[in-house]
Amino acid sequence: GAGVSQSPSNKVTEKGKDVELRCDPISGHTALYWYRQSLGQGLEFLIYFQGNSAPDKSGLPSDRFSAERTGGSVSTLTIQRTQQEDSAVYLCASSLAPNDNYGYTFGSGTRLTVV
Amino acid sequence: DAKTTQPPSMDCAEGRAANLPCNHSTISGNEYVYWYRQIHSQGPQYIIHGLKNNETNEMASLIITEDRKSSTLILPHATLRDTAVYYCIVRKTGGFKTIFGAGTRLFVKA
């Protein structure tokens, strides 16, 4: 597609439930990133994928968070046993390659609300 | 990656140039300066980047000081739609992730 697509755009879930957030990067972009942004806050790095390399998971806040990227394209961010503090906008971005010195293209995000 | 310092907020009159400063005094030789902006309720948008030379594109100009310890993003004729949070970031060549700071909230006023 023309841009980075994220789904769903909004998700309301009950505390303790698991959620899956999806990201479709721009075709041909080998690097994919997940960030989250709590209300009124800056962007917090979560995880980074590059090709078939092991992902950089250094930003994941707890072991309830995990992410996969299948076939080097679509990525899914999973949050298990959601907590109210997980409420945020989850943003996905992609780029041609990590060291291409181009900017990232971000999706519009998934707004997660845990009630 | 080196850290950056930006003012938390700035005002600009519509039609005037908006000059957004950024300090990156610990920048190293292989680190680029990037600028993004985030309009309310949208994902961040890439604006421009540079290494040591000044850069210009259809959106903005980037002025980097000779010692590379600071830079300025210039929006030549700010419009109301330019109201956003502007992030200045330094990132290594071949760096694998971008760390965003708090940014500068620019208010363009009519």
Coordinates of N, CA and C in Angstrom, one line a residue:
Chain A
G1 N 0.8 -1.2 0.0 CA 0.0 0.0 0.0 C 0.9 1.2 0.0
A2 N 0.2 2.4 -0.1 CA 0.9 3.6 -0.2 C 1.5 4.1 1.2
G3 N 1.0 3.6 2.2 CA 1.5 4.0 3.5 C 1.5 2.9 4.5
V4 N 1.8 3.2 5.8 CA 1.8 2.2 6.8 C 0.4 2.1 7.3
S5 N -0.1 0.9 7.4 CA -1.5 0.7 7.8 C -1.5 -0.1 9.1
Q6 N -2.3 0.5 10.0 CA -2.4 -0.2 11.3 C -3.9 -0.5 11.6
S7 N -4.1 -1.6 12.3 CA -5.5 -2.0 12.6 C -5.5 -2.7 14.0
P8 N -6.6 -2.6 14.7 CA -7.6 -1.6 14.5 C -7.2 -0.2 14.8
S9 N -8.0 0.8 14.4 CA -7.6 2.1 14.7 C -7.9 2.5 16.2
N10 N -8.9 1.8 16.7 CA -9.3 2.0 18.1 C -9.6 0.6 18.7
K11 N -9.2 0.4 20.0 CA -9.5 -0.9 20.6 C -9.8 -0.6 22.1
V12 N -10.9 -1.1 22.6 CA -11.3 -1.0 24.0 C -11.3 -2.4 24.5
T13 N -10.6 -2.6 25.6 CA -10.5 -4.0 26.1 C -10.6 -3.9 27.6
E14 N -11.1 -5.1 28.2 CA -11.2 -5.1 29.6 C -9.8 -5.5 30.2
K15 N -9.6 -5.0 31.4 CA -8.3 -5.3 32.1 C -8.2 -6.9 32.2
G16 N -7.0 -7.4 31.9 CA -6.8 -8.8 32.0 C -6.9 -9.5 30.7
K17 N -7.5 -8.9 29.7 CA -7.6 -9.5 28.4 C -6.4 -9.4 27.6
D18 N -6.2 -10.2 26.6 CA -5.1 -10.1 25.6 C -5.5 -9.3 24.4
V19 N -4.6 -8.5 23.8 CA -5.0 -7.8 22.6 C -3.8 -8.0 21.6
E20 N -4.2 -7.9 20.3 CA -3.3 -8.0 19.2 C -3.4 -6.8 18.3
L21 N -2.3 -6.1 18.0 CA -2.3 -5.0 17.2 C -1.5 -5.3 15.9
R22 N -2.1 -4.8 14.8 CA -1.4 -5.2 13.5 C -0.8 -4.0 12.8
C23 N 0.3 -4.3 12.1 CA 0.9 -3.3 11.3 C 1.3 -3.8 10.0
D24 N 0.9 -3.2 8.9 CA 1.3 -3.5 7.5 C 2.2 -2.4 7.1
P25 N 3.5 -2.7 7.0 CA 4.5 -1.7 6.6 C 4.4 -1.4 5.1
I26 N 5.1 -0.4 4.6 CA 5.2 -0.1 3.2 C 5.9 -1.2 2.5
S27 N 5.4 -1.6 1.4 CA 6.0 -2.7 0.6 C 7.4 -2.4 0.3
G28 N 8.3 -3.3 0.6 CA 9.7 -3.1 0.3 C 10.5 -2.6 1.5
H29 N 9.8 -2.1 2.5 CA 10.5 -1.6 3.7 C 11.0 -2.7 4.5
T30 N 12.3 -2.8 4.8 CA 12.8 -4.0 5.5 C 12.8 -3.7 7.0
A31 N 12.8 -2.5 7.4 CA 12.8 -2.1 8.9 C 11.4 -1.8 9.4
L32 N 11.1 -2.2 10.6 CA 9.8 -2.0 11.1 C 10.0 -1.7 12.6
Y33 N 9.3 -0.7 13.1 CA 9.4 -0.2 14.5 C 8.0 -0.1 15.2
W34 N 8.0 -0.4 16.4 CA 6.8 -0.1 17.2 C 7.2 0.9 18.3
Y35 N 6.3 1.9 18.5 CA 6.4 2.9 19.5 C 5.1 2.9 20.2
R36 N 5.0 3.5 21.4 CA 3.8 3.8 22.1 C 3.9 5.2 22.6
Q37 N 2.7 5.8 22.7 CA 2.6 7.2 23.2 C 1.4 7.3 24.1
S38 N 1.7 7.5 25.4 CA 0.7 7.7 26.3 C 0.2 9.2 26.2
L39 N -1.0 9.4 26.7 CA -1.7 10.7 26.6 C -0.8 11.9 27.1
G40 N -0.5 12.8 26.2 CA 0.3 13.9 26.5 C 1.8 13.7 26.6
Q41 N 2.2 12.5 26.3 CA 3.6 12.1 26.5 C 4.3 12.0 25.1
G42 N 5.6 11.8 25.2 CA 6.4 11.6 24.0 C 6.3 10.2 23.5
L43 N 7.1 9.9 22.5 CA 7.1 8.5 21.9 C 8.1 7.6 22.7
E44 N 7.6 6.4 23.0 CA 8.5 5.5 23.7 C 8.8 4.3 22.8
F45 N 10.0 4.1 22.5 CA 10.4 3.0 21.6 C 10.1 1.6 22.3
L46 N 9.6 0.7 21.5 CA 9.2 -0.6 22.0 C 10.1 -1.7 21.4
I47 N 10.1 -1.8 20.1 CA 10.8 -2.9 19.5 C 11.1 -2.6 18.0
Y48 N 12.1 -3.2 17.5 CA 12.6 -2.9 16.1 C 12.9 -4.3 15.4
F49 N 12.4 -4.4 14.2 CA 12.7 -5.5 13.3 C 13.5 -5.1 12.1
Q50 N 14.5 -5.9 11.7 CA 15.2 -5.6 10.5 C 15.4 -7.0 9.8
G51 N 14.7 -7.1 8.6 CA 14.9 -8.4 7.9 C 14.7 -9.6 8.7
N52 N 15.6 -10.5 8.6 CA 15.6 -11.8 9.3 C 16.4 -11.8 10.6
S53 N 16.9 -10.6 10.9 CA 17.8 -10.5 12.1 C 16.9 -10.6 13.4
A54 N 17.5 -11.0 14.5 CA 16.8 -11.0 15.7 C 16.3 -9.6 16.1
P55 N 15.1 -9.4 16.5 CA 14.6 -8.1 16.8 C 15.3 -7.4 18.0
D56 N 15.3 -6.1 18.0 CA 15.8 -5.4 19.2 C 14.6 -5.1 20.1
K57 N 14.5 -5.9 21.2 CA 13.4 -5.8 22.1 C 13.6 -4.9 23.3
S58 N 14.6 -4.1 23.2 CA 15.1 -3.4 24.4 C 14.1 -2.5 25.0
G59 N 13.1 -2.1 24.3 CA 12.1 -1.1 24.8 C 10.8 -1.7 25.3
L60 N 10.7 -3.0 25.2 CA 9.4 -3.6 25.7 C 9.4 -3.5 27.2
P61 N 8.3 -3.0 27.7 CA 8.2 -2.6 29.2 C 8.1 -3.8 30.1
S62 N 7.6 -4.9 29.6 CA 7.4 -6.1 30.5 C 7.3 -7.3 29.6
D63 N 7.3 -8.5 30.2 CA 7.2 -9.7 29.5 C 5.7 -10.0 29.0
R64 N 4.8 -9.1 29.4 CA 3.5 -9.2 28.8 C 3.4 -8.7 27.4
F65 N 4.5 -8.0 26.9 CA 4.5 -7.5 25.6 C 5.4 -8.4 24.7
S66 N 4.9 -8.7 23.5 CA 5.7 -9.4 22.6 C 5.3 -9.0 21.2
A67 N 6.2 -9.2 20.2 CA 5.8 -8.9 18.8 C 6.5 -9.9 17.9
E68 N 5.8 -10.0 16.8 CA 6.3 -10.9 15.7 C 6.2 -10.1 14.4
R69 N 7.1 -10.6 13.5 CA 7.0 -10.1 12.1 C 7.1 -11.3 11.2
T70 N 6.1 -11.6 10.5 CA 6.0 -12.8 9.7 C 6.4 -12.5 8.3
G71 N 7.3 -13.3 7.7 CA 7.7 -13.1 6.3 C 8.3 -11.8 6.0
G72 N 8.9 -11.1 7.0 CA 9.5 -9.9 6.8 C 8.6 -8.7 6.4
S73 N 7.3 -8.9 6.7 CA 6.3 -7.9 6.3 C 5.4 -7.5 7.5
V74 N 4.3 -8.1 7.5 CA 3.3 -7.7 8.6 C 3.8 -8.0 10.0
S75 N 3.5 -7.2 10.9 CA 3.9 -7.4 12.3 C 2.7 -7.3 13.2
T76 N 2.8 -8.1 14.2 CA 1.7 -8.1 15.3 C 2.3 -7.8 16.6
L77 N 1.8 -6.9 17.3 CA 2.2 -6.6 18.7 C 1.1 -7.2 19.6
T78 N 1.5 -8.0 20.5 CA 0.6 -8.7 21.4 C 0.8 -8.2 22.9
I79 N -0.2 -7.8 23.5 CA -0.1 -7.5 24.9 C -1.0 -8.4 25.7
Q80 N -0.4 -9.2 26.6 CA -1.1 -10.2 27.4 C -1.6 -9.5 28.7
R81 N -2.7 -10.0 29.2 CA -3.2 -9.6 30.6 C -3.1 -8.1 30.7
T82 N -3.8 -7.4 29.8 CA -3.7 -5.9 29.7 C -4.0 -5.3 31.1
Q83 N -3.3 -4.2 31.3 CA -3.4 -3.3 32.5 C -3.8 -1.9 32.1
Q84 N -4.4 -1.2 33.0 CA -4.9 0.2 32.6 C -3.7 1.0 32.2
E85 N -2.5 0.8 32.7 CA -1.4 1.6 32.3 C -0.9 1.3 30.9
D86 N -1.5 0.3 30.3 CA -1.1 0.0 28.9 C -1.9 0.9 27.9
S87 N -2.9 1.6 28.4 CA -3.7 2.5 27.6 C -2.8 3.5 27.0
A88 N -2.8 3.6 25.6 CA -1.9 4.5 24.9 C -2.2 4.4 23.4
V89 N -1.6 5.2 22.6 CA -1.6 5.0 21.2 C -0.4 4.2 20.8
Y90 N -0.5 3.2 20.1 CA 0.6 2.3 19.6 C 0.8 2.6 18.2
L91 N 2.0 3.1 17.9 CA 2.4 3.5 16.6 C 3.4 2.6 15.9
C92 N 3.2 2.3 14.7 CA 4.1 1.5 13.9 C 4.8 2.4 12.8
A93 N 6.0 2.1 12.5 CA 6.7 2.9 11.5 C 7.6 1.9 10.7
S94 N 7.8 2.2 9.4 CA 8.7 1.4 8.6 C 9.7 2.3 7.9
S95 N 10.8 1.7 7.5 CA 11.8 2.5 6.7 C 12.4 1.5 5.7
L96 N 13.1 2.0 4.7 CA 13.7 1.2 3.7 C 14.7 0.2 4.3
A97 N 15.5 0.8 5.2 CA 16.5 0.0 5.9 C 17.0 0.8 7.0
P98 N 17.6 0.2 8.0 CA 18.0 1.0 9.2 C 19.1 2.0 9.0
N99 N 19.9 1.7 8.0 CA 21.1 2.5 7.8 C 21.0 3.3 6.5
D100 N 19.8 3.5 6.0 CA 19.7 4.2 4.7 C 19.6 5.7 4.9
N101 N 19.5 6.1 6.2 CA 19.5 7.5 6.5 C 18.2 8.2 6.0
Y102 N 17.2 7.5 5.6 CA 15.9 8.1 5.3 C 15.1 8.1 6.6
G103 N 14.0 8.9 6.5 CA 13.2 9.0 7.7 C 12.2 7.8 7.7
Y104 N 11.6 7.7 8.8 CA 10.5 6.7 9.0 C 9.2 7.2 8.5
T105 N 8.4 6.2 8.1 CA 7.0 6.6 7.7 C 6.1 5.9 8.8
F106 N 5.4 6.7 9.5 CA 4.5 6.2 10.6 C 3.1 5.9 10.1
G107 N 2.5 4.9 10.7 CA 1.0 4.8 10.6 C 0.3 5.7 11.5
S108 N -1.0 5.6 11.4 CA -1.9 6.5 12.2 C -2.1 6.0 13.6
G109 N -1.6 4.8 13.9 CA -1.7 4.3 15.3 C -3.0 3.5 15.6
T110 N -2.8 2.8 16.7 CA -4.0 2.1 17.3 C -4.2 2.7 18.7
R111 N -5.3 3.3 19.0 CA -5.6 3.8 20.3 C -6.2 2.7 21.2
L112 N -5.4 2.3 22.1 CA -5.8 1.2 23.0 C -6.3 1.8 24.3
T113 N -7.5 1.4 24.7 CA -8.0 1.8 26.0 C -8.4 0.6 26.8
V114 N -7.8 0.5 28.0 CA -8.0 -0.7 28.9 C -8.9 -0.2 30.0
V115 N -10.1 -0.8 30.1 CA -11.0 -0.4 31.1 C -11.2 -1.4 32.2
Chain B
D1 N 22.9 6.9 21.2 CA 22.7 8.1 20.4 C 22.7 9.3 21.3
A2 N 23.2 10.4 20.7 CA 23.3 11.7 21.5 C 21.9 12.2 21.8
K3 N 21.9 13.0 22.9 CA 20.6 13.6 23.4 C 20.5 15.0 22.8
T4 N 19.3 15.4 22.7 CA 19.0 16.8 22.2 C 18.2 17.6 23.2
T5 N 18.3 18.9 23.1 CA 17.6 19.8 24.0 C 16.8 20.8 23.1
Q6 N 15.5 20.8 23.4 CA 14.6 21.7 22.7 C 13.8 22.5 23.6
P7 N 13.4 23.8 23.3 CA 12.4 24.5 24.1 C 11.1 23.7 24.1
P8 N 10.4 23.7 25.2 CA 9.2 23.0 25.3 C 8.1 23.6 24.4
S9 N 8.0 24.9 24.2 CA 7.0 25.4 23.4 C 7.5 26.8 22.7
M10 N 6.8 27.1 21.6 CA 7.1 28.3 20.9 C 5.9 28.8 20.2
D11 N 5.8 30.1 20.0 CA 4.7 30.7 19.2 C 5.2 31.3 18.0
C12 N 4.4 31.4 17.0 CA 4.8 32.0 15.7 C 3.5 32.6 15.1
A13 N 3.7 33.7 14.5 CA 2.6 34.3 13.8 C 2.4 33.7 12.4
E14 N 1.2 33.5 12.0 CA 0.9 33.0 10.7 C 1.6 33.8 9.6
G15 N 2.2 33.1 8.6 CA 2.9 33.8 7.5 C 4.3 34.2 7.8
R16 N 4.7 34.2 9.1 CA 6.1 34.5 9.4 C 6.9 33.2 9.4
A17 N 8.2 33.4 9.5 CA 9.1 32.2 9.6 C 9.1 31.7 11.0
A18 N 9.0 30.4 11.1 CA 9.2 29.7 12.4 C 10.6 29.1 12.5
N19 N 11.3 29.5 13.5 CA 12.7 29.0 13.7 C 12.8 28.2 14.9
L20 N 12.9 26.9 14.8 CA 12.9 26.0 15.9 C 14.4 25.5 16.2
P21 N 14.9 25.9 17.4 CA 16.3 25.5 17.7 C 16.4 24.1 18.4
C22 N 17.6 23.6 18.3 CA 17.9 22.3 18.9 C 19.3 22.3 19.2
N23 N 19.6 21.9 20.5 CA 21.0 21.7 20.9 C 21.4 20.2 20.9
H24 N 22.5 19.9 20.4 CA 23.0 18.5 20.4 C 24.5 18.6 20.6
S25 N 24.9 19.0 21.7 CA 26.3 19.4 22.0 C 27.2 18.1 22.0
T26 N 26.6 17.0 22.2 CA 27.5 15.7 22.3 C 27.4 14.9 21.0
I27 N 26.9 15.5 20.0 CA 26.8 14.8 18.7 C 28.2 14.3 18.2
S28 N 28.2 13.2 17.7 CA 29.5 12.6 17.2 C 29.5 12.7 15.6
G29 N 30.7 12.5 15.1 CA 30.9 12.7 13.7 C 30.0 11.9 12.7
N30 N 29.5 10.8 13.2 CA 28.7 9.9 12.3 C 27.2 10.0 12.6
E31 N 26.8 11.0 13.3 CA 25.4 11.2 13.7 C 24.7 12.2 12.8
Y32 N 23.6 11.9 12.3 CA 22.8 12.8 11.5 C 21.8 13.5 12.4
V33 N 21.3 14.7 12.0 CA 20.3 15.4 12.7 C 19.0 15.2 11.9
Y34 N 18.0 14.7 12.5 CA 16.7 14.5 11.9 C 15.6 15.4 12.6
W35 N 14.6 15.8 11.8 CA 13.5 16.5 12.3 C 12.2 15.8 11.9
Y36 N 11.3 15.6 12.9 CA 10.0 15.1 12.6 C 9.0 16.0 13.2
R37 N 7.7 15.9 12.8 CA 6.7 16.7 13.5 C 5.5 15.8 13.7
Q38 N 4.7 16.1 14.7 CA 3.5 15.3 15.0 C 2.3 16.2 15.2
I39 N 1.4 16.2 14.3 CA 0.2 17.0 14.4 C -0.8 16.2 15.2
H40 N -1.6 16.9 16.0 CA -2.5 16.2 16.9 C -3.2 15.0 16.4
S41 N -3.1 13.9 17.1 CA -3.9 12.7 16.8 C -3.3 12.0 15.5
Q42 N -2.2 12.4 15.1 CA -1.6 11.7 13.9 C -0.2 11.1 14.3
G43 N 0.3 10.2 13.5 CA 1.6 9.7 13.7 C 2.7 10.7 13.3
P44 N 3.9 10.6 13.8 CA 4.9 11.6 13.4 C 5.2 11.5 11.9
Q45 N 5.6 12.7 11.4 CA 5.9 12.8 10.0 C 7.4 13.3 9.8
Y46 N 8.1 12.6 9.0 CA 9.5 13.0 8.7 C 9.5 14.3 8.0
I47 N 10.4 15.2 8.4 CA 10.5 16.5 7.7 C 11.8 16.6 6.9
I48 N 12.9 16.4 7.5 CA 14.2 16.7 6.9 C 15.3 16.1 7.7
H49 N 16.5 15.9 7.2 CA 17.6 15.5 7.9 C 18.9 16.0 7.3
G50 N 20.0 16.0 8.0 CA 21.3 16.5 7.5 C 22.4 16.0 8.3
L51 N 23.6 16.1 7.8 CA 24.8 15.7 8.5 C 25.6 16.9 8.9
K52 N 26.0 17.7 8.0 CA 26.8 19.0 8.3 C 26.4 20.1 7.4
N53 N 26.0 19.8 6.2 CA 25.6 20.9 5.3 C 24.1 21.3 5.6
N54 N 23.8 22.5 5.2 CA 22.4 23.0 5.3 C 21.6 22.2 4.3
E55 N 20.4 21.9 4.6 CA 19.5 21.2 3.7 C 18.2 22.0 3.6
T56 N 17.6 21.8 2.4 CA 16.3 22.4 2.1 C 15.4 21.5 1.3
N57 N 14.2 21.4 1.7 CA 13.2 20.6 0.8 C 11.9 21.4 0.8
E58 N 10.9 20.8 0.3 CA 9.6 21.5 0.1 C 9.0 21.9 1.4
M59 N 9.4 21.2 2.4 CA 8.7 21.5 3.7 C 9.5 22.5 4.6
A60 N 10.8 22.4 4.6 CA 11.6 23.2 5.5 C 13.0 23.3 5.1
S61 N 13.7 24.1 5.9 CA 15.2 24.2 5.8 C 15.8 23.8 7.1
L62 N 17.0 23.2 7.0 CA 17.7 22.8 8.2 C 19.1 23.5 8.2
I63 N 19.3 24.3 9.2 CA 20.6 24.9 9.3 C 21.4 24.3 10.5
I64 N 22.6 23.8 10.2 CA 23.4 23.1 11.2 C 24.7 24.0 11.4
T65 N 25.0 24.3 12.6 CA 26.2 25.1 12.9 C 27.4 24.4 12.5
E66 N 28.5 25.2 12.3 CA 29.7 24.6 11.8 C 30.3 23.5 12.7
D67 N 30.1 23.7 14.0 CA 30.6 22.8 15.0 C 29.6 21.6 15.2
R68 N 28.5 21.7 14.6 CA 27.4 20.7 14.6 C 26.8 20.5 16.0
K69 N 27.0 21.4 16.9 CA 26.4 21.3 18.2 C 25.0 21.8 18.3
S70 N 24.6 22.5 17.3 CA 23.2 22.9 17.3 C 22.6 23.0 15.9
S71 N 21.3 23.1 15.8 CA 20.7 23.2 14.5 C 19.4 24.0 14.7
T72 N 18.9 24.5 13.5 CA 17.6 25.2 13.5 C 16.8 24.7 12.4
L73 N 15.6 24.4 12.7 CA 14.6 24.0 11.6 C 13.8 25.3 11.3
I74 N 13.7 25.6 10.0 CA 13.1 26.8 9.6 C 11.9 26.4 8.7
L75 N 10.7 26.9 9.1 CA 9.5 26.8 8.3 C 9.3 28.2 7.8
P76 N 9.5 28.4 6.5 CA 9.7 29.8 6.0 C 8.4 30.6 6.1
H77 N 7.3 30.0 5.9 CA 6.0 30.8 6.0 C 5.0 29.9 6.7
A78 N 5.0 30.0 8.0 CA 4.2 29.1 8.8 C 2.7 29.4 8.6
T79 N 2.0 28.3 8.6 CA 0.5 28.3 8.5 C -0.1 27.7 9.7
L80 N -1.4 27.8 9.9 CA -2.0 27.3 11.1 C -1.9 25.8 11.1
R81 N -1.8 25.2 9.9 CA -1.6 23.7 9.8 C -0.2 23.2 10.3
D82 N 0.7 24.1 10.5 CA 2.0 23.8 11.0 C 2.0 23.7 12.5
T83 N 0.9 24.0 13.2 CA 0.9 23.8 14.6 C 1.0 22.3 14.9
A84 N 2.1 22.0 15.7 CA 2.4 20.6 15.9 C 3.5 20.5 17.0
V85 N 3.9 19.3 17.4 CA 5.1 19.1 18.2 C 6.2 18.7 17.2
Y86 N 7.3 19.4 17.3 CA 8.5 19.2 16.4 C 9.6 18.5 17.2
Y87 N 10.1 17.4 16.7 CA 11.1 16.6 17.4 C 12.4 16.7 16.6
C88 N 13.4 17.0 17.4 CA 14.8 17.0 16.8 C 15.5 15.8 17.4
I89 N 16.1 15.0 16.5 CA 16.7 13.7 16.9 C 18.1 13.6 16.3
V90 N 19.0 13.0 17.0 CA 20.3 12.7 16.3 C 20.4 11.2 16.3
R91 N 20.9 10.7 15.2 CA 20.9 9.2 15.0 C 22.2 8.9 14.2
K92 N 22.8 7.8 14.6 CA 24.0 7.3 14.0 C 23.7 6.8 12.6
T93 N 24.7 7.0 11.7 CA 24.7 6.3 10.5 C 24.6 4.8 10.7
G94 N 23.7 4.1 10.2 CA 23.5 2.7 10.5 C 22.9 2.5 11.9
G95 N 22.4 3.5 12.5 CA 21.7 3.3 13.8 C 20.4 2.6 13.6
F96 N 20.0 1.9 14.5 CA 18.9 1.0 14.3 C 17.6 1.5 14.9
K97 N 17.6 2.5 15.7 CA 16.4 2.9 16.3 C 16.5 4.4 16.6
T98 N 15.4 5.1 16.5 CA 15.3 6.5 16.8 C 14.6 6.7 18.1
I99 N 15.3 7.5 19.0 CA 14.7 7.8 20.3 C 14.2 9.2 20.2
F100 N 12.9 9.4 20.5 CA 12.3 10.7 20.4 C 12.3 11.3 21.8
G101 N 12.6 12.6 21.9 CA 12.5 13.3 23.1 C 11.2 14.0 23.3
A102 N 11.1 15.0 24.1 CA 9.8 15.7 24.3 C 9.4 16.6 23.2
G103 N 10.4 17.1 22.4 CA 10.0 18.0 21.3 C 9.7 19.4 21.7
T104 N 9.4 20.2 20.7 CA 8.9 21.6 20.9 C 7.5 21.7 20.4
R105 N 6.6 22.2 21.2 CA 5.2 22.4 20.7 C 5.1 23.8 20.1
L106 N 4.9 23.8 18.8 CA 4.8 25.1 18.0 C 3.4 25.4 17.9
F107 N 3.0 26.6 18.3 CA 1.7 27.2 18.1 C 1.8 28.3 17.0
V108 N 1.1 28.1 15.9 CA 1.0 29.1 14.9 C -0.3 29.8 15.1
K109 N -0.2 31.2 15.3 CA -1.4 31.9 15.6 C -1.7 32.9 14.4
A110 N -3.0 33.0 14.2 CA -3.5 33.9 13.2 C -3.3 35.4 13.5

